[in-house]
PDB file of C-alpha atoms in Angstrom:
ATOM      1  CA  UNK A  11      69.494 -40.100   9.785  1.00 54.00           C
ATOM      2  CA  UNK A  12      69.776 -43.648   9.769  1.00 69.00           C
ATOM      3  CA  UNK A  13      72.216 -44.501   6.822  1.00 84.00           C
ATOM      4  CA  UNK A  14      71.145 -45.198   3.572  1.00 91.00           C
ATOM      5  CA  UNK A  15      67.373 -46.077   2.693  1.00 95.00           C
ATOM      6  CA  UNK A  16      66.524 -48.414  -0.345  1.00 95.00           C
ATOM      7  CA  UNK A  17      63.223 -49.174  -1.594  1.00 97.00           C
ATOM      8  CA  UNK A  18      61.838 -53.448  -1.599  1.00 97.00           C
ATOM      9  CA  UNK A  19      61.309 -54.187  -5.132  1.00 96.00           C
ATOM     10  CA  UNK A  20      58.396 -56.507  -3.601  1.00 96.00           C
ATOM     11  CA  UNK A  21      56.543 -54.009  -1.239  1.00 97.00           C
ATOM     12  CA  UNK A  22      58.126 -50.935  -2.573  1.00 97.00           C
ATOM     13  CA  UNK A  23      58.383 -49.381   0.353  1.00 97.00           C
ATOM     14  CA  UNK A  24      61.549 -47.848   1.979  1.00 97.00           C
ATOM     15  CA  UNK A  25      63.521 -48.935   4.739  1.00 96.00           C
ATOM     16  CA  UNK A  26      66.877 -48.691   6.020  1.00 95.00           C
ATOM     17  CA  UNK A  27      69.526 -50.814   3.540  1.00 92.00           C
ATOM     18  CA  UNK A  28      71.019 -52.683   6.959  1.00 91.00           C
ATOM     19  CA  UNK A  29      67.184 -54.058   7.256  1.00 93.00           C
ATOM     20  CA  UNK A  30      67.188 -55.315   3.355  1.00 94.00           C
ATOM     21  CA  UNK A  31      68.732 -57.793   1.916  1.00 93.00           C
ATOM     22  CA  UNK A  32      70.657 -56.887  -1.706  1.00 93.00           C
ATOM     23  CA  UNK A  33      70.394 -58.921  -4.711  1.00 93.00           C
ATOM     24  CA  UNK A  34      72.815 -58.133  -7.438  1.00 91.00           C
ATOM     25  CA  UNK A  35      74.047 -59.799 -11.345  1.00 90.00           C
ATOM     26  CA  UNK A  36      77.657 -58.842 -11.025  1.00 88.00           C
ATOM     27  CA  UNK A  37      79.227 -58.191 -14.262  1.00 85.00           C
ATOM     28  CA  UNK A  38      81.050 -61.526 -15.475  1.00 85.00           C
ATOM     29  CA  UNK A  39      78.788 -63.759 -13.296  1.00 84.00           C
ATOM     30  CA  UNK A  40      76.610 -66.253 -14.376  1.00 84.00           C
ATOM     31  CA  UNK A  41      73.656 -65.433 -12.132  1.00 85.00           C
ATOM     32  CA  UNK A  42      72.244 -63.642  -9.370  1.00 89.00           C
ATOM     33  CA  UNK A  43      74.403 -62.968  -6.031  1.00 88.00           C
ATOM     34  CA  UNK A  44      72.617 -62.534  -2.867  1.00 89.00           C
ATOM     35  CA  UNK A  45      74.332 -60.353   0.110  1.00 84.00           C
ATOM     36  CA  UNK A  46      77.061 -58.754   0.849  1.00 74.00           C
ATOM     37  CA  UNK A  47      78.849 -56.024  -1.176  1.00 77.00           C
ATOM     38  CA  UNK A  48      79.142 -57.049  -5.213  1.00 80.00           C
ATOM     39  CA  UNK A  49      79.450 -54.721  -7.510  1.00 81.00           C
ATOM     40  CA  UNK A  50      76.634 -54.353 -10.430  1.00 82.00           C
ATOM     41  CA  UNK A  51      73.464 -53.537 -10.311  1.00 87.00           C
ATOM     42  CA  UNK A  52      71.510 -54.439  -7.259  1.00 91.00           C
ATOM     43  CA  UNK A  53      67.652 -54.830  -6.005  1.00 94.00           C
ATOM     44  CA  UNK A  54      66.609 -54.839  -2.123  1.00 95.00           C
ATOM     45  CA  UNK A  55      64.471 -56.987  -0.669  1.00 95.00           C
ATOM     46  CA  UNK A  56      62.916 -56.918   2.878  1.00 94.00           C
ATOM     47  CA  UNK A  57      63.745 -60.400   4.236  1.00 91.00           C
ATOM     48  CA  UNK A  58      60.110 -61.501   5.333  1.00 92.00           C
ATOM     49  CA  UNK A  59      57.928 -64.114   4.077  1.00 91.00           C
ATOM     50  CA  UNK A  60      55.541 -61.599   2.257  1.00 94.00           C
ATOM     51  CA  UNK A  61      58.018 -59.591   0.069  1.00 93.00           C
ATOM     52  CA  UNK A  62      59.784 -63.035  -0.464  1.00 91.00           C
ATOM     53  CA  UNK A  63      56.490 -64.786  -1.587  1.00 91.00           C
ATOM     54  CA  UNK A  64      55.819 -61.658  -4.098  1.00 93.00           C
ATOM     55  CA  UNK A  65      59.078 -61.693  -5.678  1.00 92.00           C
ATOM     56  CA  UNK A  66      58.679 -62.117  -9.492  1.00 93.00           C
ATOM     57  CA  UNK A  67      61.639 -62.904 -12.054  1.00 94.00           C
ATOM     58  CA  UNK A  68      59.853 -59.975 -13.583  1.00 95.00           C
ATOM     59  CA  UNK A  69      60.574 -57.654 -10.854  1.00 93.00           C
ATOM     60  CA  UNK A  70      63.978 -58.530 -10.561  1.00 93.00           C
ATOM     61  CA  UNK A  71      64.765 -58.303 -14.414  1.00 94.00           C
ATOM     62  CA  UNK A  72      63.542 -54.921 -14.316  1.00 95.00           C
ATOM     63  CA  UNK A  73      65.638 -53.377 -11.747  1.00 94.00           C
ATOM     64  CA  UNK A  74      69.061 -55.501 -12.883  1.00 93.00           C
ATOM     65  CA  UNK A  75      68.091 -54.986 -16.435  1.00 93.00           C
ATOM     66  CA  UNK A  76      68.916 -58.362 -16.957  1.00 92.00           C
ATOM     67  CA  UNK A  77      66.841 -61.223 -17.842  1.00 93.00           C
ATOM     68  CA  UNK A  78      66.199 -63.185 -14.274  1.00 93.00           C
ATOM     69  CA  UNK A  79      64.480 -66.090 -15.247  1.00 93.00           C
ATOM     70  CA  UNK A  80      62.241 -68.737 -13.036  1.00 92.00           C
ATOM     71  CA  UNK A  81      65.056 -70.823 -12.395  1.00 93.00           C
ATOM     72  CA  UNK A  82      67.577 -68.016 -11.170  1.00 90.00           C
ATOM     73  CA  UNK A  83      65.016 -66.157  -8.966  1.00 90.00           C
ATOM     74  CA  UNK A  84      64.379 -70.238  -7.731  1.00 90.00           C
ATOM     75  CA  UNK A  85      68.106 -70.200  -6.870  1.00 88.00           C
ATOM     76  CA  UNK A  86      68.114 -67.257  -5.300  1.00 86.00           C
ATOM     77  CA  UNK A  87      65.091 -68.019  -3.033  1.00 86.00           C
ATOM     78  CA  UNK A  88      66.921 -71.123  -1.937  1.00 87.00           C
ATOM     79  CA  UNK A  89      69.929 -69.010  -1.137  1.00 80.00           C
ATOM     80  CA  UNK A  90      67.936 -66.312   0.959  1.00 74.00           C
ATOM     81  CA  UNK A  91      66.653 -68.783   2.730  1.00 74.00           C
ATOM     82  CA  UNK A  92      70.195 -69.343   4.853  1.00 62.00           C
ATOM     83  CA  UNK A  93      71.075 -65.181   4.196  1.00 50.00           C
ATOM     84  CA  UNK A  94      75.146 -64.696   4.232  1.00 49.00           C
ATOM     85  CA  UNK A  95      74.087 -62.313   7.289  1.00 48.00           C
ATOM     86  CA  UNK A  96      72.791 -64.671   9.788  1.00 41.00           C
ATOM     87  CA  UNK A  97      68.878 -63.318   8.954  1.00 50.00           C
ATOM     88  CA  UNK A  98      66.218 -65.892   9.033  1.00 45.00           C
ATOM     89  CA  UNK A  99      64.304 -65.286   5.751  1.00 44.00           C
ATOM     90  CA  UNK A 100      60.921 -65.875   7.765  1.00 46.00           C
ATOM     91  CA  UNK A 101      61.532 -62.598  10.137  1.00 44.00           C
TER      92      UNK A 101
END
């Protein structure tokens, strides 16, 4: 059936996880992660410019449960920008 499915904490709609990109707040970390396999809690994006361009630090605090403030989602906007995958963020 595809593999997994996750939901885009921007769009909320589903899509396969392989076509998402994960952000997660490890535990011990200072900050958000984004990619690959860390443990913690973790949100999905879609890697387009619209779900980008509506991601909130209020979104993202909300599903990690964490407080993600302007400057960490800022950081992790710069980082999804060159994704650990090889994904253009503007696809």
């Amino acid at each position: 059936m595809g593999g997994p499915r996750r939901t885009c904490i921007a769009c909320r709609t589903q899509a396969p996880a392989g076509g998402l990109i994960r952000i997660a707040w490890p535990a011990g970390s200072d900050g958000l992660v984004v990619g690959g396999t860390h443990g913690g809690r973790g949100a999905w994006v879609h890697p387009t410019v619209d779900c980008l361009a509506a991601l909130r630090a209020e979104l993202l605090s909300r599903a990690l449960r964490r407080t993600v403030t302007a400057v960490l989602l800022f950081e992790a906007l710069e980082e999804l920008s060159g994704t650990p995958d090889g994904r253009s963020a503007d696809t």
